[in-house]
Short mmCIF file of C-alpha atoms in Angstrom, two decimals:
data_model
loop_
_atom_site.label_atom_id
_atom_site.label_comp_id
_atom_site.label_asym_id
_atom_site.label_seq_id
_atom_site.Cartn_x
_atom_site.Cartn_y
_atom_site.Cartn_z
CA MET X 30 -21.85 17.34 -40.08
CA SER X 31 -19.22 17.47 -37.26
CA THR X 32 -17.73 14.53 -35.92
CA ILE X 33 -16.01 16.83 -33.48
CA ASP X 34 -18.17 18.93 -30.44
CA LEU X 35 -17.06 21.59 -28.20
CA ASP X 36 -16.23 19.01 -25.60
CA LEU X 37 -14.08 17.16 -27.62
CA VAL X 38 -11.80 20.20 -28.48
CA LYS X 39 -11.56 21.37 -24.89
CA HIS X 40 -9.77 17.70 -24.22
CA LEU X 41 -7.67 18.67 -26.89
CA ALA X 42 -6.54 21.61 -25.79
CA LYS X 43 -5.54 20.60 -22.81
CA LEU X 44 -3.75 17.57 -23.61
CA ALA X 45 -1.85 19.59 -25.92
CA ASN X 46 -1.37 22.50 -22.77
CA LEU X 47 -3.48 24.91 -25.24
CA LYS X 48 -4.64 27.96 -24.02
CA ILE X 49 -7.52 29.25 -26.57
CA SER X 50 -9.52 31.90 -25.85
CA ASP X 51 -13.77 31.14 -25.91
CA GLU X 52 -14.03 32.69 -29.30
CA GLU X 53 -11.28 30.39 -31.47
CA LEU X 54 -12.71 27.36 -29.37
CA GLN X 55 -16.56 28.20 -31.44
CA GLN X 56 -14.14 28.15 -34.87
CA TYR X 57 -12.07 24.78 -34.07
CA PRO X 58 -14.84 22.16 -33.79
CA GLU X 59 -16.29 23.08 -37.61
CA GLN X 60 -12.36 23.52 -38.99
CA LEU X 61 -10.94 20.82 -37.12
CA SER X 62 -13.86 18.42 -38.60
CA GLU X 63 -13.02 19.10 -41.97
CA SER X 64 -9.31 18.61 -41.39
CA LEU X 65 -10.90 15.02 -40.15
CA GLU X 66 -13.70 14.40 -42.81
CA TYR X 67 -10.46 15.62 -45.24
CA VAL X 68 -7.97 13.04 -44.33
CA ALA X 69 -10.79 10.62 -43.85
CA ASN X 70 -10.64 10.13 -48.04
CA LEU X 71 -7.75 8.00 -47.05
CA LYS X 72 -9.95 5.32 -45.87
CA GLU X 73 -11.41 4.27 -49.08
CA ILE X 74 -8.47 2.66 -50.08
CA ASP X 75 -7.83 -1.04 -49.44
CA THR X 76 -5.02 -1.67 -46.58
CA SER X 77 -6.01 -4.59 -45.21
CA LYS X 78 -3.24 -6.49 -47.19
CA VAL X 79 -0.85 -3.64 -45.77
CA PRO X 80 1.85 -4.49 -43.09
CA ASP X 81 1.63 -1.48 -40.31
CA ASN X 82 4.86 0.63 -41.06
CA PHE X 83 5.76 1.71 -37.39
CA PHE X 84 9.52 1.83 -38.88
CA THR X 85 11.18 3.10 -41.87
CA THR X 86 14.61 1.49 -41.96
CA LYS X 87 15.73 -1.87 -41.53
CA ALA X 88 17.74 -1.05 -38.23
CA ARG X 89 17.29 -3.27 -35.43
CA ASN X 90 18.23 -4.05 -32.06
CA VAL X 91 20.40 -0.60 -31.88
CA MET X 92 22.26 -0.63 -28.27
CA GLU X 93 24.90 0.65 -27.07
CA ASP X 94 27.62 -0.51 -23.91
CA ASP X 95 27.00 0.30 -20.49
CA GLU X 96 29.79 3.10 -20.42
CA VAL X 97 30.05 6.90 -19.03
CA CYS X 98 30.77 9.34 -21.82
CA GLU X 99 31.93 12.33 -19.05
CA SER X 100 31.96 14.79 -22.29
CA ASP X 101 28.35 14.19 -22.69
CA MET X 102 27.47 15.87 -19.45
CA ILE X 103 27.58 19.26 -18.41
CA SER X 104 31.42 18.75 -17.24
CA HIS X 105 32.46 22.25 -17.13
CA ASP X 106 31.32 24.84 -15.26
CA GLY X 107 27.81 24.57 -15.91
CA TYR X 108 29.42 24.13 -20.00
CA PHE X 109 28.49 20.74 -22.19
CA VAL X 110 31.97 20.20 -23.33
CA VAL X 111 32.53 19.22 -27.49
CA LYS X 112 35.66 18.79 -29.51
CA ARG X 113 37.00 22.46 -30.26
CA ILE X 114 35.67 23.67 -33.59
CA LEU X 115 37.96 26.43 -34.84
CA MET Q 24 -24.89 -6.88 6.24
CA SER Q 25 -22.41 -8.16 3.55
CA ASN Q 26 -18.76 -7.72 3.75
CA TYR Q 27 -16.02 -6.80 1.51
CA THR Q 28 -13.08 -8.12 0.65
CA PRO Q 29 -10.10 -6.21 -0.57
CA VAL Q 30 -8.68 -5.99 -4.70
CA ILE Q 31 -4.80 -4.43 -5.04
CA GLY Q 32 -2.74 -4.86 -6.76
CA LEU Q 33 0.63 -3.59 -7.31
CA GLU Q 34 3.12 -1.09 -9.56
CA ILE Q 35 6.77 -1.47 -8.52
CA HIS Q 36 9.16 0.65 -10.24
CA VAL Q 37 12.95 0.09 -9.99
CA GLN Q 38 15.71 2.26 -10.61
CA LEU Q 39 18.99 -0.15 -12.06
CA ALA Q 40 22.22 0.68 -11.43
CA THR Q 41 23.40 0.59 -14.69
CA LYS Q 42 26.59 3.39 -14.64
CA SER Q 43 25.01 5.29 -18.07
CA LYS Q 44 21.31 6.41 -18.48
CA MET Q 45 18.72 4.97 -20.37
CA PHE Q 46 19.41 6.14 -23.55
CA SER Q 47 22.08 8.36 -24.17
CA ARG Q 48 25.74 7.76 -21.57
CA CYS Q 49 25.62 10.13 -19.58
CA SER Q 50 26.55 9.14 -16.10
CA ALA Q 51 23.44 7.25 -13.72
CA ASP Q 52 24.92 8.36 -10.20
CA TRP Q 53 22.47 11.56 -10.11
CA PHE Q 54 21.54 10.61 -6.08
CA GLY Q 55 23.28 13.31 -3.76
CA LYS Q 56 24.92 15.18 -6.44
CA LYS Q 57 24.80 19.04 -7.39
CA PRO Q 58 21.18 20.18 -8.88
CA ASN Q 59 21.04 19.64 -13.44
CA THR Q 60 24.79 18.52 -13.12
CA VAL Q 61 24.47 15.36 -14.46
CA VAL Q 62 22.35 15.82 -17.39
CA CYS Q 63 23.44 15.71 -21.14
CA PRO Q 64 21.07 17.09 -23.63
CA VAL Q 65 19.20 13.55 -24.43
CA SER Q 66 17.76 13.17 -20.76
CA LEU Q 67 17.45 17.42 -20.85
CA GLY Q 68 15.05 16.65 -23.84
CA LEU Q 69 16.90 18.97 -26.23
CA PRO Q 70 16.00 19.36 -29.93
CA GLY Q 71 17.72 17.16 -31.94
CA ALA Q 72 18.87 15.00 -29.12
CA LEU Q 73 18.83 11.33 -29.90
CA PRO Q 74 18.48 9.05 -27.99
CA VAL Q 75 20.17 5.41 -27.48
CA PRO Q 76 19.37 2.75 -25.79
CA ASN Q 77 21.06 1.35 -22.81
CA LYS Q 78 22.12 -2.49 -23.14
CA LYS Q 79 22.94 -3.52 -19.57
CA ALA Q 80 19.62 -1.72 -19.05
CA ILE Q 81 17.56 -3.97 -21.60
CA GLU Q 82 19.27 -7.36 -20.32
CA TRP Q 83 18.63 -6.73 -16.45
CA ALA Q 84 14.68 -5.33 -17.12
CA ILE Q 85 14.73 -8.68 -18.57
CA LEU Q 86 16.52 -10.46 -16.16
CA ILE Q 87 13.94 -9.47 -13.56
CA GLY Q 88 11.21 -10.36 -15.88
CA MET Q 89 13.05 -14.12 -16.44
CA ALA Q 90 13.22 -14.19 -12.14
CA LEU Q 91 9.44 -13.56 -11.87
CA ASN Q 92 8.82 -16.52 -14.31
CA CYS Q 93 7.84 -14.00 -17.04
CA LYS Q 94 7.48 -14.65 -20.94
CA GLN Q 95 9.61 -12.47 -23.15
CA ASN Q 96 8.78 -11.01 -25.91
CA LYS Q 97 10.69 -11.62 -29.09
CA VAL Q 98 9.41 -8.27 -30.67
CA SER Q 99 9.92 -5.63 -29.04
CA LYS Q 100 9.64 -1.82 -29.22
CA PHE Q 101 9.56 1.50 -27.26
CA ASP Q 102 6.84 4.04 -27.59
CA ARG Q 103 6.33 7.35 -26.57
CA LYS Q 104 3.66 8.48 -23.41
CA HIS Q 105 2.92 11.79 -23.34
CA TYR Q 106 2.22 14.27 -20.63
CA PHE Q 107 3.20 17.57 -19.15
CA TYR Q 108 4.48 17.94 -15.84
CA PRO Q 109 7.55 20.12 -14.93
CA ASP Q 110 9.74 16.46 -14.47
CA LEU Q 111 9.68 15.36 -17.74
CA PRO Q 112 11.40 17.63 -20.38
CA LYS Q 113 10.68 16.10 -23.66
CA GLY Q 114 6.44 16.44 -22.46
CA TYR Q 115 6.83 12.23 -23.37
CA GLN Q 116 8.11 9.56 -21.58
CA ILE Q 117 10.14 6.69 -23.61
CA SER Q 118 8.00 4.10 -22.06
CA GLN Q 119 6.37 0.47 -23.32
CA TYR Q 120 3.35 0.36 -24.24
CA ASP Q 121 1.72 -3.07 -26.01
CA GLU Q 122 5.02 -5.13 -26.64
CA PRO Q 123 6.87 -4.74 -22.93
CA PHE Q 124 10.32 -6.92 -22.90
CA SER Q 125 8.45 -9.29 -20.41
CA PHE Q 126 4.95 -10.51 -20.07
CA ASP Q 127 2.52 -12.90 -17.82
CA GLY Q 128 4.43 -13.98 -14.98
CA PHE Q 129 4.11 -15.38 -11.74
CA TYR Q 130 5.74 -15.50 -8.40
CA GLU Q 131 4.52 -17.82 -5.50
CA PHE Q 132 5.13 -17.55 -1.34
CA THR Q 133 4.28 -19.23 1.99
CA SER Q 134 2.39 -15.66 3.31
CA LYS Q 135 2.67 -15.43 7.00
CA ALA Q 136 -0.58 -14.60 7.19
CA THR Q 137 -2.60 -17.28 6.20
CA GLY Q 138 0.14 -19.45 6.30
CA GLN Q 139 -1.14 -20.57 2.33
CA LEU Q 140 0.94 -20.94 -0.45
CA LYS Q 141 -0.05 -17.74 -2.37
CA LYS Q 142 0.21 -16.77 -5.85
CA VAL Q 143 0.87 -13.69 -7.55
CA ARG Q 144 0.19 -13.29 -10.73
CA ILE Q 145 3.10 -10.95 -12.77
CA LYS Q 146 1.07 -9.24 -15.81
CA ARG Q 147 3.51 -7.29 -17.57
CA VAL Q 148 7.92 -5.86 -17.03
CA HIS Q 149 8.60 -3.44 -19.33
CA LEU Q 150 11.11 -0.97 -19.05
CA GLU Q 151 11.51 3.30 -19.10
CA GLU Q 152 13.26 5.99 -18.24
CA ASP Q 153 12.73 8.31 -15.14
CA THR Q 154 11.38 11.52 -14.74
CA GLY Q 155 13.47 14.32 -12.80
CA LYS Q 156 13.07 15.04 -9.49
CA LEU Q 157 10.79 18.25 -7.72
CA ILE Q 158 11.20 19.93 -4.72
CA HIS Q 159 8.52 21.91 -3.66
CA ASN Q 160 9.13 24.96 -1.59
CA GLY Q 161 7.22 27.48 -0.77
CA GLU Q 162 5.12 29.28 -3.31
CA GLN Q 163 7.52 27.78 -6.35
CA THR Q 164 8.81 23.93 -7.07
CA LEU Q 165 12.29 24.08 -7.82
CA VAL Q 166 12.96 20.92 -10.73
CA ASP Q 167 16.46 18.83 -10.53
CA PHE Q 168 17.28 16.57 -14.26
CA ASN Q 169 19.94 14.30 -12.85
CA ARG Q 170 17.09 11.55 -12.07
CA ALA Q 171 16.03 12.16 -15.76
CA GLY Q 172 16.52 9.08 -18.20
CA VAL Q 173 17.78 6.49 -15.36
CA PRO Q 174 16.61 3.22 -15.96
CA LEU Q 175 13.55 1.99 -14.49
CA VAL Q 176 12.22 -1.46 -14.77
CA GLU Q 177 8.11 -1.67 -14.38
CA ILE Q 178 6.66 -4.56 -12.61
CA VAL Q 179 2.72 -4.66 -12.29
CA THR Q 180 1.01 -7.15 -10.85
CA GLU Q 181 -2.44 -9.02 -11.28
CA PRO Q 182 -5.10 -7.38 -8.67
CA ASP Q 183 -4.53 -10.54 -6.73
CA PHE Q 184 -3.50 -9.73 -3.29
CA ASP Q 185 -6.81 -8.87 -0.82
CA ASN Q 186 -4.70 -8.19 2.23
CA SER Q 187 -2.05 -5.68 3.10
CA GLU Q 188 0.23 -8.25 5.31
CA ASP Q 189 0.80 -10.39 2.21
CA VAL Q 190 1.31 -7.41 -0.04
CA LYS Q 191 4.11 -6.27 2.60
CA GLN Q 192 5.93 -10.08 2.07
CA PHE Q 193 5.65 -9.99 -1.30
CA LEU Q 194 7.31 -6.70 -1.76
CA GLU Q 195 10.65 -7.63 0.83
CA GLU Q 196 10.90 -10.75 -0.75
CA LEU Q 197 10.86 -8.52 -4.17
CA GLN Q 198 13.59 -6.49 -2.74
CA THR Q 199 15.38 -9.53 -1.85
CA ILE Q 200 15.06 -11.32 -5.12
CA ILE Q 201 16.17 -7.98 -7.11
CA ARG Q 202 19.39 -7.68 -4.71
CA PHE Q 203 20.49 -11.11 -5.16
CA LEU Q 204 19.94 -10.51 -9.26
CA GLU Q 205 22.52 -7.19 -8.43
CA VAL Q 206 20.63 -4.96 -10.45
CA SER Q 207 20.05 -2.68 -8.14
CA GLU Q 208 19.74 -1.75 -4.54
CA ALA Q 209 16.02 -1.29 -4.41
CA ASP Q 210 16.06 1.37 -1.35
CA MET Q 211 12.90 2.47 -0.90
CA GLU Q 212 13.62 5.79 1.20
CA LYS Q 213 16.54 7.00 -1.63
CA GLY Q 214 13.68 6.09 -4.48
CA SER Q 215 15.24 3.00 -6.05
CA MET Q 216 12.80 1.08 -5.42
CA ARG Q 217 8.74 2.69 -5.51
CA LEU Q 218 5.82 1.64 -5.16
CA GLU Q 219 2.00 2.36 -6.11
CA PRO Q 220 -1.06 -0.12 -4.95
CA ASN Q 221 -3.94 0.23 -6.36
CA ILE Q 222 -7.13 -0.53 -4.02
CA SER Q 223 -10.61 -1.81 -4.81
CA LEU Q 224 -12.92 -3.39 -2.65
CA ARG Q 225 -15.75 -5.87 -3.56
CA LYS Q 226 -18.45 -7.69 -1.86
CA ASP Q 227 -17.77 -11.42 -0.42
CA GLY Q 228 -17.74 -14.26 -2.75
CA GLU Q 229 -17.78 -12.12 -5.46
CA THR Q 230 -15.56 -12.51 -8.57
CA ASP Q 231 -15.99 -9.33 -10.98
CA LEU Q 232 -13.31 -6.05 -10.45
CA PRO Q 233 -14.77 -3.22 -8.50
CA ASN Q 234 -15.90 -0.57 -11.30
CA TYR Q 235 -13.30 1.44 -9.47
CA LYS Q 236 -9.92 1.54 -8.22
CA VAL Q 237 -7.78 4.27 -6.33
CA GLU Q 238 -3.97 4.54 -6.48
CA VAL Q 239 -1.98 5.22 -3.85
CA LYS Q 240 1.13 7.22 -4.49
CA ASN Q 241 4.29 8.55 -2.42
CA ILE Q 242 4.40 5.51 -0.02
CA ASN Q 243 8.48 5.37 0.90
CA SER Q 244 8.59 2.12 2.99
CA PHE Q 245 7.23 -1.49 3.80
CA ASN Q 246 5.25 -0.31 6.83
CA PHE Q 247 3.89 2.85 5.60
CA ALA Q 248 2.78 0.67 2.98
CA LYS Q 249 0.73 -1.65 4.92
CA ARG Q 250 -0.47 1.37 6.17
CA ALA Q 251 -1.91 2.83 3.48
CA ILE Q 252 -3.14 0.08 2.08
CA ASP Q 253 -5.50 -0.39 5.02
CA PHE Q 254 -6.33 3.19 5.50
CA GLU Q 255 -7.92 2.88 2.28
CA VAL Q 256 -9.29 -0.19 2.83
CA LYS Q 257 -11.45 1.24 5.39
CA ARG Q 258 -11.91 4.46 3.98
CA HIS Q 259 -13.90 2.07 0.85
CA GLU Q 260 -15.82 -0.20 3.58
CA GLU Q 261 -17.07 3.19 5.10
CA LEU Q 262 -18.36 5.35 1.91
CA LEU Q 263 -19.64 1.60 0.66
CA LYS Q 264 -21.53 0.85 3.45
CA ASN Q 265 -22.81 4.46 2.78
CA GLY Q 266 -24.18 3.53 -0.09
CA GLU Q 267 -21.10 5.29 -2.42
CA THR Q 268 -18.74 4.19 -4.14
CA PRO Q 269 -14.45 5.87 -3.93
CA ALA Q 270 -14.22 7.71 -6.29
CA GLN Q 271 -11.20 6.54 -9.30
CA GLU Q 272 -8.29 9.08 -8.47
CA THR Q 273 -4.77 9.07 -7.29
CA ARG Q 274 -3.82 9.26 -3.56
CA GLY Q 275 -1.13 10.68 -1.79
CA TYR Q 276 0.26 8.64 1.30
CA ASN Q 277 0.78 11.32 4.44
CA GLU Q 278 2.97 9.53 6.52
CA SER Q 279 2.80 11.66 9.38
CA LYS Q 280 -0.57 11.56 9.66
CA GLY Q 281 -1.38 7.96 8.24
CA ILE Q 282 -4.12 9.34 5.58
CA THR Q 283 -4.06 9.63 2.27
CA VAL Q 284 -5.67 12.68 0.10
CA SER Q 285 -6.66 12.99 -3.41
CA GLN Q 286 -4.41 14.43 -5.50
CA ARG Q 287 -6.06 14.35 -9.35
CA VAL Q 288 -8.25 12.17 -11.01
CA LYS Q 289 -7.13 10.11 -12.97
CA GLU Q 290 -6.40 10.45 -16.77
CA GLU Q 291 -7.22 7.52 -19.11
CA ALA Q 292 -4.95 5.72 -20.75
CA ALA Q 293 -5.91 6.70 -24.46
CA ASP Q 294 -4.62 10.34 -23.25
CA TYR Q 295 -0.88 9.15 -23.02
CA ARG Q 296 -1.31 8.91 -26.93
CA TYR Q 297 1.02 6.08 -27.34
CA PHE Q 298 2.76 5.22 -30.19
CA PRO Q 299 5.98 4.14 -31.16
CA GLU Q 300 9.33 5.96 -30.42
CA PRO Q 301 10.23 6.38 -34.15
CA ASP Q 302 13.93 7.34 -32.62
CA ILE Q 303 14.23 4.02 -31.77
CA PRO Q 304 14.21 1.00 -33.76
CA PRO Q 305 12.77 -2.16 -33.05
CA PHE Q 306 13.84 -5.17 -31.83
CA GLU Q 307 13.62 -8.55 -32.58
CA PHE Q 308 15.95 -10.72 -30.19
CA ASP Q 309 17.16 -14.39 -31.20
CA ASP Q 310 17.20 -17.41 -28.15
CA ALA Q 311 21.41 -16.83 -28.20
CA PHE Q 312 20.42 -13.04 -26.81
CA PHE Q 313 18.05 -14.55 -24.08
CA THR Q 314 20.54 -17.49 -23.60
CA HIS Q 315 23.41 -15.06 -22.74
CA ILE Q 316 20.98 -12.56 -19.95
CA ARG Q 317 19.75 -16.90 -18.44
CA GLU Q 318 23.34 -16.99 -18.20
CA MET Q 319 23.50 -14.19 -16.13
CA MET Q 320 20.99 -15.85 -13.54
CA LYS Q 321 21.66 -16.09 -9.99
CA GLU Q 322 20.33 -18.32 -7.30
CA LEU Q 323 17.50 -16.86 -6.04
CA PRO Q 324 16.71 -16.64 -2.65
CA HIS Q 325 13.61 -19.02 -2.63
CA GLU Q 326 16.01 -21.47 -4.49
CA LYS Q 327 18.73 -20.79 -1.96
CA VAL Q 328 16.18 -21.35 0.85
CA LYS Q 329 15.63 -25.25 -0.51
CA ARG Q 330 19.57 -26.17 -0.99
CA TYR Q 331 19.55 -24.69 2.93
CA VAL Q 332 17.14 -27.15 3.63
CA ASP Q 333 18.25 -29.81 1.60
CA MET Q 334 21.59 -29.67 3.59
CA GLY Q 335 19.85 -30.13 6.90
CA VAL Q 336 19.49 -26.37 7.07
CA SER Q 337 15.55 -25.76 9.10
CA GLN Q 338 13.39 -23.57 6.87
CA ASP Q 339 13.01 -21.22 9.06
CA ASP Q 340 16.90 -20.93 9.58
CA ALA Q 341 16.82 -20.92 5.68
CA TYR Q 342 14.45 -18.17 5.22
CA ILE Q 343 16.57 -16.15 7.75
CA LEU Q 344 19.80 -16.47 6.25
CA THR Q 345 18.60 -15.81 3.02
CA ARG Q 346 17.36 -12.22 3.31
CA ASP Q 347 20.11 -10.31 2.67
CA ARG Q 348 22.81 -10.81 -0.17
CA GLU Q 349 26.07 -10.57 1.75
CA GLY Q 350 25.18 -12.74 5.07
CA SER Q 351 24.00 -15.31 2.68
CA LYS Q 352 27.35 -15.14 0.45
CA LYS Q 353 29.27 -14.96 3.82
CA PHE Q 354 26.81 -18.10 4.88
CA ASP Q 355 27.85 -20.07 1.78
CA ALA Q 356 31.54 -19.17 2.29
CA LEU Q 357 31.29 -20.79 5.68
CA LEU Q 358 29.54 -23.92 4.50
CA ASP Q 359 32.52 -24.57 2.47
CA SER Q 360 34.66 -25.15 5.43
CA LEU Q 361 31.66 -26.68 7.29
CA GLU Q 362 31.10 -30.72 8.31
CA HIS Q 363 27.63 -32.23 6.41
CA ASP Q 364 26.64 -33.23 9.33
CA ILE Q 365 27.11 -30.20 11.35
CA VAL Q 366 24.90 -27.46 9.09
CA GLY Q 367 21.67 -27.90 10.55
CA LYS Q 368 22.90 -27.07 13.70
CA ALA Q 369 25.44 -24.61 12.61
CA ALA Q 370 22.70 -22.56 10.82
CA SER Q 371 20.86 -22.77 14.63
CA LEU Q 372 23.44 -21.06 15.76
CA VAL Q 373 24.25 -18.47 13.24
CA VAL Q 374 20.46 -17.56 12.93
CA ASN Q 375 20.40 -17.05 17.29
CA LYS Q 376 23.80 -14.87 17.45
CA LYS Q 377 25.19 -17.17 19.99
CA VAL Q 378 28.05 -16.81 17.19
CA GLY Q 379 29.71 -15.29 14.15
CA MET Q 380 29.92 -16.71 10.83
CA ASP Q 381 33.59 -17.96 11.74
CA ALA Q 382 33.42 -22.19 11.71
CA GLU Q 383 35.93 -22.75 13.54
CA ALA Q 384 34.09 -20.83 16.48
CA ILE Q 385 31.39 -22.77 15.36
CA LYS Q 386 33.21 -26.41 15.30
CA ALA Q 387 34.72 -25.63 18.59
CA MET Q 388 31.26 -24.94 20.26
CA LEU Q 389 29.62 -27.42 18.42
CA ARG Q 390 32.21 -30.33 20.14
CA PRO Q 391 31.60 -31.77 22.69
CA LYS Q 392 34.48 -31.20 25.42
CA GLU Q 393 35.86 -32.52 28.48
CA THR Q 394 36.32 -29.82 30.17
CA ASP Q 395 39.55 -29.32 33.15
CA GLU Q 396 37.62 -27.24 35.52
CA GLY Q 397 40.68 -26.70 38.01
CA LEU Q 398 42.72 -25.76 34.79
CA LEU Q 399 39.52 -23.66 33.21
CA ASN Q 400 38.77 -21.88 36.62
CA GLU Q 401 42.88 -21.09 36.60
CA VAL Q 402 42.99 -19.25 32.90
CA VAL Q 403 39.22 -17.69 33.91
CA ASP Q 404 41.15 -15.60 36.44
CA ARG Q 405 44.18 -14.68 34.69
CA VAL Q 406 41.74 -13.46 31.67
CA VAL Q 407 40.14 -11.89 34.18
CA PHE Q 408 42.91 -10.41 35.31
CA GLU Q 409 45.32 -9.07 32.49
CA ASN Q 410 42.43 -7.92 30.97
CA ALA Q 411 41.51 -5.12 33.51
CA ALA Q 412 40.22 -2.11 31.15
CA GLN Q 413 37.98 -4.79 28.64
CA VAL Q 414 35.95 -6.18 32.34
CA GLU Q 415 35.35 -2.50 33.54
CA SER Q 416 33.73 -1.94 30.11
CA TYR Q 417 32.19 -4.84 30.99
CA ARG Q 418 30.35 -4.15 33.97
CA ASN Q 419 29.51 -0.97 33.08
CA GLY Q 420 27.64 -2.96 30.88
CA LYS Q 421 29.24 -3.95 27.31
CA GLU Q 422 28.06 -7.20 27.38
CA SER Q 423 29.48 -7.61 23.52
CA LEU Q 424 32.68 -8.05 25.12
CA LEU Q 425 31.62 -11.66 26.19
CA MET Q 426 32.88 -13.07 22.95
CA PHE Q 427 36.25 -11.90 23.37
CA PHE Q 428 36.44 -12.80 27.22
CA VAL Q 429 35.43 -16.61 25.46
CA GLY Q 430 38.04 -16.22 22.76
CA GLN Q 431 40.95 -15.65 24.89
CA VAL Q 432 39.96 -18.48 27.65
CA MET Q 433 39.67 -20.82 24.78
CA LYS Q 434 43.17 -19.95 23.67
CA GLY Q 435 44.35 -20.45 26.68
CA MET Q 436 42.11 -23.43 27.31
CA LYS Q 437 44.04 -24.28 23.56
CA GLY Q 438 40.04 -25.29 22.49
CA GLN Q 439 40.00 -28.09 24.91
CA ALA Q 440 36.85 -26.82 26.85
CA ASP Q 441 33.44 -26.40 26.54
CA ALA Q 442 32.00 -23.54 25.21
CA GLN Q 443 28.29 -23.70 27.26
CA LYS Q 444 30.90 -24.40 30.70
CA VAL Q 445 33.52 -21.15 29.84
CA GLN Q 446 30.30 -18.93 29.54
CA GLU Q 447 29.13 -20.09 32.65
CA VAL Q 448 32.42 -19.53 34.76
CA LEU Q 449 32.85 -16.22 32.96
CA LYS Q 450 29.51 -14.66 33.82
CA GLU Q 451 30.15 -15.52 37.12
CA LYS Q 452 33.30 -14.36 38.06
CA LEU Q 453 32.61 -10.74 35.33
CA LYS Q 454 29.80 -10.15 37.44
#
């Protein structure tokens, strides 16, 4: 059963800024649907008690003071400048 | 025949006047600089470059939220918003999606249009990065990334406006607030304050939101905002009366023609594929952090108005005196050297431009004086004689010199003359 139709493929191609030929386009609904069904296996796992986990480190509130660092910018005849390395 | 009521909401962008950019320590002083010189690996979106948020920008964004009576999210984060456009080097903009720094606020003002107290709900205040600047040049578009990455605060109102006058007044007052907070110049012409109204119409008496809305871009003055809204309202009215529904779209305002033109069909929010920015750890703010920001709060324009009124200044004068930050600071300084009982009259003199922000001059004007007319005539004659060049300029139309002559005469009278009388005699002799 195909869950992804031609219109959706076209829509995704547009969002991803991809040019896809008509020929290729015909293959994608089936291929992408298969991939999706495979990944859908994960749905069998009960995750109702698992919290969201977008961030994998314990780091919080990482900020820098508002100071300009000249050497971060193009600051020499169109070049970025780093500390001499050789 | 049924009539329609406009339903207008606003999206306002304010560029923060930080020294460095939102996610890098590249200079944010981009305006008027040579193209693509105020850039760094982060603002150019070079592979591997990592964003680090600017603490001041976050504090200022939250400060704006507080000034608009918003609640603050203790837990917050940045998200990626994806779309392809040449001014966006990474292919996504770092913005905030479901956990903006501030939300659920309001702002109240006395509407000049209706005389009623108007309450506008503020939906959210979030922080994001500005995009590059595009210059359309014949068949080409030129891209300047100097502006890319400059901190940008987005303020979103609920669709609570029903006329363009209130929109204009709200924008002017919001600009004054931003300037009082000293976080941005909020200059519409320079683009450090930008406005996108969304407009639709519903039948009088209906409360449901219409099933479409039109967003208008490219508005760079408050007057154009009013005109663009008025144009849209009329356009929608005609379509609706013909039984059509205006298309949901983004339109651009053409200021020379005074019309709006269709730009593109609006993408649905889901198309932006928002997800949490993995390169920036989330925020968990404590009370001390919010207290620290609250301590940065300035006296806001409406608070200043109230303070002036309590001191005897009329409501109208107080409003006028609090429209610009520098002027109101000068008036505050003036208040220190004026007796309480003359504050109201002094404010009126200043507002009506009878006198500058000069305590001595104000006191002299307000002090009733016995004037020795004989002496006054002598002094005036002498002043006219001694300042022949200024007299000639005055007679040639430079009327602002009158205050100069008044000053000279007052000096000659050692302050012992009624300023009104001095002006009368001077005007007569300078004819």
